[in-house]
Amino acid sequence: MHRAKTLLIPLLCSIALGAEFSGASALEYTRKAVSFGPRPPGSEASRKLQSYVRSELKQRRCEILEDAFTASTPHGPVAMRNLIARFKGTSGKAVVFSGHYDTKLMPGIHFVGANDGGSSTGLLLELARVLSRKPRKHDVYLVWFDGEEAFGEWSDTDGIHGSRHLARRWAADGTLHRIVAMVNVDMIGDRDLGILRELNSSEPLRRIVWQIAADLGYSGYFLDAAGAIEDDHMPFVRLGVNALNLIDFDYGPDHSWWHTSSDTMDKLSAQSLEVVGRVLLELLRRLEQ
Ligand SMILES: [Zn+2]
């Protein structure tokens, strides 16, 4: 009995902290983002979504930073903009949670990217709501990346435009060296959630996150299946940052909803967003201990 009781206390603390993250709220933020329609970089819909994210962040206790730049793409120069919320801490260290808000330019297809671009946008907005409720030990940066998607074929020079730009900027201004952990999320709204072990990621950080998932009773969503995915964590991994990508890369029958007009809100669930959000908040709590 006594042993059971001592085991129960830390677990209940974890649940209480993570419980502030609402999957229903994250899903509503996602729905709003998706309502702007296809959101490729430089589009009117992209600007409308930027305004929406900014207006939400103005209601939070955070500094709003913007990283605007011109990317060279197979379609010529395109104006892009990463949006960043900084929740100031006192330790000098930083934790980064990121995801992309752009959707892939798909001429002739009404691609709204509910999961691919929408879910990361909504999850980060809900994290902002929760994080603003109390002071932090570490700086927490929430980053909405622009230009994750390639305009043409994915290559070293097309795709992850926003994260490549911010990684260079943060390497130059010293921010990079303060980052103790970075977790990028992508396509984590799938109602049939299964996050793979992403092999380009930091394995030590990956193990910590899988352990947290187990502690919270979410093991079923964090798979043993592994695969290497290039995503917005890569520019940071290459510069030595302790970075992890959380991605569910099995979307619909035989992955058939990915980059198609079928990537719509009805494929998502509040529960999936809640699982990921609560795991991230528990990771932050442990990092700040
Ligand atoms: Zn995509």
Tab-separated table of C-alpha atoms and ligand atoms in Angstrom:
chain	number	residue	atom	x	y	z
A	1	MET	CA	0.000	0.000	0.000
A	2	HIS	CA	2.703	2.430	1.016
A	3	ARG	CA	4.787	1.765	-2.074
A	4	ALA	CA	1.748	2.180	-4.276
A	5	LYS	CA	0.980	5.518	-2.660
A	6	THR	CA	4.470	6.934	-3.214
A	7	LEU	CA	4.332	5.855	-6.833
A	8	LEU	CA	0.978	7.513	-7.324
A	9	ILE	CA	1.954	11.005	-6.199
A	10	PRO	CA	4.357	11.960	-9.023
A	11	LEU	CA	1.999	10.485	-11.591
A	12	LEU	CA	-0.946	12.536	-10.319
A	13	CYS	CA	1.205	15.690	-10.419
A	14	SER	CA	2.034	14.958	-14.046
A	15	ILE	CA	-1.557	14.491	-15.006
A	16	ALA	CA	-2.633	17.659	-13.199
A	17	LEU	CA	-0.060	19.784	-15.056
A	18	GLY	CA	-0.684	18.335	-18.480
A	19	ALA	CA	-4.448	18.429	-17.915
A	20	GLU	CA	-4.524	22.150	-18.661
A	21	PHE	CA	-3.976	21.271	-22.332
A	22	SER	CA	-7.338	20.803	-24.023
A	23	GLY	CA	-7.509	18.719	-27.175
A	24	ALA	CA	-10.927	20.213	-27.947
A	25	SER	CA	-9.441	23.701	-27.819
A	26	ALA	CA	-6.464	22.676	-29.994
A	27	LEU	CA	-8.907	21.196	-32.510
A	28	GLU	CA	-10.877	24.475	-32.634
A	29	TYR	CA	-7.666	26.452	-33.267
A	30	THR	CA	-6.882	23.974	-36.048
A	31	ARG	CA	-10.368	24.381	-37.532
A	32	LYS	CA	-9.925	28.160	-37.605
A	33	ALA	CA	-6.516	27.871	-39.320
A	34	VAL	CA	-7.925	25.479	-41.908
A	35	SER	CA	-10.921	27.775	-42.559
A	36	PHE	CA	-8.593	30.210	-44.359
A	37	GLY	CA	-8.240	27.604	-47.130
A	38	PRO	CA	-4.990	26.573	-48.870
A	39	ARG	CA	-2.151	28.507	-47.194
A	40	PRO	CA	0.999	28.315	-49.335
A	41	PRO	CA	3.776	30.828	-48.528
A	42	GLY	CA	3.142	34.324	-49.811
A	43	SER	CA	-0.595	33.772	-50.305
A	44	GLU	CA	-3.391	36.002	-49.022
A	45	ALA	CA	-4.655	33.078	-46.907
A	46	SER	CA	-1.191	32.741	-45.369
A	47	ARG	CA	-1.233	36.434	-44.404
A	48	LYS	CA	-4.700	36.038	-42.886
A	49	LEU	CA	-3.512	33.093	-40.818
A	50	GLN	CA	-0.453	35.064	-39.675
A	51	SER	CA	-2.774	37.847	-38.468
A	52	TYR	CA	-4.901	35.310	-36.649
A	53	VAL	CA	-1.899	33.719	-34.874
A	54	ARG	CA	-0.617	37.191	-33.944
A	55	SER	CA	-3.991	38.243	-32.553
A	56	GLU	CA	-4.162	35.095	-30.424
A	57	LEU	CA	-0.615	35.586	-29.137
A	58	LYS	CA	-1.359	39.194	-28.178
A	59	GLN	CA	-3.740	37.758	-25.572
A	60	ARG	CA	-0.883	35.715	-24.038
A	61	ARG	CA	1.943	36.693	-21.746
A	62	CYS	CA	4.647	36.351	-24.385
A	63	GLU	CA	6.929	38.290	-26.659
A	64	ILE	CA	5.995	37.994	-30.341
A	65	LEU	CA	8.999	37.742	-32.664
A	66	GLU	CA	8.915	37.521	-36.436
A	67	ASP	CA	11.525	36.079	-38.763
A	68	ALA	CA	10.767	37.439	-42.242
A	69	PHE	CA	12.922	36.536	-45.239
A	70	THR	CA	12.830	35.870	-48.946
A	71	ALA	CA	13.313	32.241	-49.934
A	72	SER	CA	14.618	31.171	-53.303
A	73	THR	CA	12.349	28.487	-54.668
A	74	PRO	CA	11.849	26.793	-58.042
A	75	HIS	CA	9.056	29.387	-58.483
A	76	GLY	CA	11.471	32.266	-57.901
A	77	PRO	CA	11.809	34.398	-54.752
A	78	VAL	CA	8.945	33.992	-52.258
A	79	ALA	CA	8.376	36.139	-49.153
A	80	MET	CA	8.134	33.953	-46.065
A	81	ARG	CA	7.715	34.570	-42.363
A	82	ASN	CA	8.254	32.412	-39.287
A	83	LEU	CA	6.169	33.462	-36.281
A	84	ILE	CA	7.693	33.002	-32.825
A	85	ALA	CA	6.247	33.321	-29.326
A	86	ARG	CA	8.788	33.662	-26.546
A	87	PHE	CA	7.764	32.901	-22.964
A	88	LYS	CA	10.600	34.298	-20.928
A	89	GLY	CA	12.273	32.227	-18.241
A	90	THR	CA	15.112	32.930	-15.829
A	91	SER	CA	17.593	30.062	-16.317
A	92	GLY	CA	19.158	31.269	-19.571
A	93	LYS	CA	18.261	27.936	-21.166
A	94	ALA	CA	15.618	27.447	-23.817
A	95	VAL	CA	13.111	24.819	-24.915
A	96	VAL	CA	11.580	24.969	-28.396
A	97	PHE	CA	8.290	23.520	-29.627
A	98	SER	CA	7.718	23.987	-33.338
A	99	GLY	CA	5.599	23.027	-36.317
A	100	HIS	CA	4.722	24.384	-39.746
A	101	TYR	CA	1.709	26.510	-40.698
A	102	ASP	CA	2.085	26.568	-44.480
A	103	THR	CA	0.303	24.118	-46.747
A	104	LYS	CA	1.770	22.600	-49.862
A	105	LEU	CA	1.100	24.496	-53.079
A	106	MET	CA	-0.936	22.039	-55.145
A	107	PRO	CA	-2.286	23.647	-58.325
A	108	GLY	CA	-5.642	22.215	-59.342
A	109	ILE	CA	-6.215	20.552	-55.972
A	110	HIS	CA	-8.110	22.116	-53.071
A	111	PHE	CA	-5.533	21.139	-50.464
A	112	VAL	CA	-6.400	22.605	-47.035
A	113	GLY	CA	-3.902	20.520	-45.012
A	114	ALA	CA	-6.027	19.949	-41.898
A	115	ASN	CA	-3.460	17.491	-40.563
A	116	ASP	CA	-0.446	18.621	-42.623
A	117	GLY	CA	-0.002	22.237	-41.543
A	118	GLY	CA	-3.269	22.710	-39.640
A	119	SER	CA	-2.739	20.348	-36.702
A	120	SER	CA	0.692	21.752	-35.809
A	121	THR	CA	-0.682	25.308	-36.005
A	122	GLY	CA	-3.575	24.507	-33.665
A	123	LEU	CA	-1.529	22.497	-31.183
A	124	LEU	CA	0.992	25.337	-30.816
A	125	LEU	CA	-1.802	27.892	-30.244
A	126	GLU	CA	-3.205	25.734	-27.447
A	127	LEU	CA	0.294	25.386	-25.968
A	128	ALA	CA	0.520	29.196	-25.983
A	129	ARG	CA	-2.740	29.422	-24.045
A	130	VAL	CA	-1.505	26.978	-21.391
A	131	LEU	CA	2.050	28.364	-21.134
A	132	SER	CA	0.896	31.928	-20.481
A	133	ARG	CA	-0.769	30.861	-17.254
A	134	LYS	CA	2.379	30.707	-15.139
A	135	PRO	CA	6.021	31.902	-15.064
A	136	ARG	CA	8.680	29.729	-16.637
A	137	LYS	CA	12.133	28.571	-15.587
A	138	HIS	CA	13.482	28.138	-19.141
A	139	ASP	CA	12.674	30.352	-22.093
A	140	VAL	CA	10.032	28.542	-24.125
A	141	TYR	CA	9.886	29.356	-27.812
A	142	LEU	CA	6.869	28.317	-29.868
A	143	VAL	CA	7.694	28.505	-33.560
A	144	TRP	CA	5.256	28.452	-36.479
A	145	PHE	CA	7.466	27.707	-39.490
A	146	ASP	CA	6.615	28.938	-42.960
A	147	GLY	CA	7.732	27.127	-46.114
A	148	GLU	CA	8.097	23.606	-44.755
A	149	GLU	CA	6.662	22.201	-47.951
A	150	ALA	CA	8.693	22.019	-51.156
A	151	PHE	CA	7.406	23.932	-54.185
A	152	GLY	CA	8.804	21.288	-56.509
A	153	GLU	CA	10.611	18.067	-55.664
A	154	TRP	CA	11.910	17.870	-52.084
A	155	SER	CA	15.654	18.671	-52.101
A	156	ASP	CA	18.412	20.306	-50.048
A	157	THR	CA	17.348	23.671	-51.490
A	158	ASP	CA	13.559	23.233	-51.682
A	159	GLY	CA	11.540	22.427	-48.545
A	160	ILE	CA	12.006	23.401	-44.864
A	161	HIS	CA	12.710	26.984	-45.986
A	162	GLY	CA	11.598	28.514	-42.679
A	163	SER	CA	13.496	26.206	-40.370
A	164	ARG	CA	16.668	26.489	-42.459
A	165	HIS	CA	16.448	30.265	-42.141
A	166	LEU	CA	15.743	30.329	-38.393
A	167	ALA	CA	18.460	27.770	-37.593
A	168	ARG	CA	21.032	29.975	-39.349
A	169	ARG	CA	19.726	33.074	-37.587
A	170	TRP	CA	19.759	31.424	-34.163
A	171	ALA	CA	23.247	30.021	-34.796
A	172	ALA	CA	24.447	33.559	-35.520
A	173	ASP	CA	22.785	35.275	-32.538
A	174	GLY	CA	23.663	32.573	-29.985
A	175	THR	CA	20.107	31.352	-29.299
A	176	LEU	CA	20.958	27.903	-30.647
A	177	HIS	CA	23.445	27.207	-27.875
A	178	ARG	CA	20.831	27.862	-25.187
A	179	ILE	CA	18.434	25.190	-26.488
A	180	VAL	CA	18.320	22.138	-24.212
A	181	ALA	CA	15.586	20.442	-26.231
A	182	MET	CA	13.546	21.054	-29.355
A	183	VAL	CA	10.473	19.088	-30.379
A	184	ASN	CA	8.931	19.615	-33.797
A	185	VAL	CA	5.428	18.292	-34.444
A	186	ASP	CA	3.909	17.474	-37.829
A	187	MET	CA	0.703	15.653	-38.804
A	188	ILE	CA	-0.188	14.847	-35.193
A	189	GLY	CA	-3.961	15.383	-35.510
A	190	ASP	CA	-4.774	12.079	-37.260
A	191	ARG	CA	-7.664	10.462	-35.377
A	192	ASP	CA	-5.799	7.168	-35.828
A	193	LEU	CA	-2.664	8.492	-34.143
A	194	GLY	CA	0.580	6.529	-34.408
A	195	ILE	CA	3.832	8.431	-33.964
A	196	LEU	CA	6.879	6.742	-35.403
A	197	ARG	CA	10.390	6.555	-34.003
A	198	GLU	CA	11.995	9.137	-36.238
A	199	LEU	CA	15.574	8.103	-36.911
A	200	ASN	CA	17.107	11.506	-37.704
A	201	SER	CA	16.053	12.716	-34.246
A	202	SER	CA	18.020	12.762	-31.008
A	203	GLU	CA	17.690	9.215	-29.635
A	204	PRO	CA	18.149	10.243	-25.965
A	205	LEU	CA	15.349	12.824	-26.270
A	206	ARG	CA	13.218	10.303	-28.160
A	207	ARG	CA	13.582	7.804	-25.299
A	208	ILE	CA	12.575	10.410	-22.699
A	209	VAL	CA	9.444	11.308	-24.682
A	210	TRP	CA	8.444	7.636	-25.163
A	211	GLN	CA	8.909	7.090	-21.404
A	212	ILE	CA	6.683	10.077	-20.652
A	213	ALA	CA	4.046	8.684	-23.012
A	214	ALA	CA	4.212	5.376	-21.139
A	215	ASP	CA	3.922	7.140	-17.764
A	216	LEU	CA	0.817	9.008	-18.947
A	217	GLY	CA	-0.802	5.842	-20.348
A	218	TYR	CA	-0.275	6.891	-23.977
A	219	SER	CA	2.090	4.097	-25.083
A	220	GLY	CA	-0.362	2.903	-27.724
A	221	TYR	CA	0.150	6.127	-29.689
A	222	PHE	CA	3.969	6.062	-29.646
A	223	LEU	CA	5.062	3.256	-31.909
A	224	ASP	CA	8.029	0.904	-32.071
A	225	ALA	CA	7.939	1.289	-35.869
A	226	ALA	CA	10.811	3.450	-37.080
A	227	GLY	CA	11.528	5.587	-40.121
A	228	ALA	CA	13.747	8.492	-41.147
A	229	ILE	CA	11.815	11.648	-42.043
A	230	GLU	CA	13.282	14.971	-43.139
A	231	ASP	CA	11.324	17.724	-41.448
A	232	ASP	CA	11.773	21.108	-39.779
A	233	HIS	CA	13.997	19.612	-37.052
A	234	MET	CA	16.728	18.769	-39.588
A	235	PRO	CA	18.519	22.149	-39.838
A	236	PHE	CA	18.731	22.141	-36.033
A	237	VAL	CA	19.878	18.501	-35.805
A	238	ARG	CA	22.627	19.297	-38.313
A	239	LEU	CA	23.811	22.135	-36.082
A	240	GLY	CA	23.980	19.854	-33.040
A	241	VAL	CA	20.678	20.737	-31.333
A	242	ASN	CA	19.012	18.057	-29.185
A	243	ALA	CA	15.983	17.858	-31.471
A	244	LEU	CA	13.136	15.413	-31.992
A	245	ASN	CA	10.454	15.168	-34.668
A	246	LEU	CA	7.043	13.813	-33.679
A	247	ILE	CA	5.207	12.747	-36.828
A	248	ASP	CA	2.466	10.310	-37.739
A	249	PHE	CA	3.395	9.367	-41.281
A	250	ASP	CA	0.608	6.873	-41.864
A	251	TYR	CA	-2.420	8.960	-42.776
A	252	GLY	CA	-5.477	7.173	-44.133
A	253	PRO	CA	-5.583	3.812	-45.950
A	254	ASP	CA	-2.051	3.240	-47.326
A	255	HIS	CA	-1.187	6.850	-46.415
A	256	SER	CA	-3.606	7.931	-49.163
A	257	TRP	CA	-4.841	11.147	-47.488
A	258	TRP	CA	-1.367	12.726	-47.440
A	259	HIS	CA	-1.018	15.720	-49.809
A	260	THR	CA	-4.518	15.215	-51.220
A	261	SER	CA	-7.882	16.975	-51.002
A	262	SER	CA	-8.820	14.294	-48.437
A	263	ASP	CA	-6.676	15.951	-45.745
A	264	THR	CA	-9.714	17.551	-44.081
A	265	MET	CA	-10.951	18.269	-40.543
A	266	ASP	CA	-13.104	15.127	-40.332
A	267	LYS	CA	-9.900	13.017	-40.308
A	268	LEU	CA	-8.671	14.615	-37.046
A	269	SER	CA	-9.520	14.132	-33.383
A	270	ALA	CA	-9.223	16.244	-30.262
A	271	GLN	CA	-7.847	13.220	-28.418
A	272	SER	CA	-4.816	12.924	-30.724
A	273	LEU	CA	-3.906	16.589	-30.244
A	274	GLU	CA	-4.417	16.227	-26.500
A	275	VAL	CA	-2.094	13.219	-26.241
A	276	VAL	CA	0.737	15.082	-27.965
A	277	GLY	CA	0.139	18.363	-26.135
A	278	ARG	CA	0.127	16.720	-22.719
A	279	VAL	CA	3.302	14.771	-23.473
A	280	LEU	CA	5.060	18.004	-24.497
A	281	LEU	CA	3.968	19.811	-21.335
A	282	GLU	CA	5.161	16.919	-19.183
A	283	LEU	CA	8.497	16.982	-21.018
A	284	LEU	CA	8.768	20.690	-20.248
A	285	ARG	CA	7.940	20.079	-16.573
A	286	ARG	CA	10.699	17.454	-16.313
A	287	LEU	CA	13.215	19.644	-18.146
A	288	GLU	CA	12.496	22.492	-15.726
A	289	GLN	CA	12.906	20.369	-12.594
B	1	ZN	ZN	3.235	18.012	-46.244
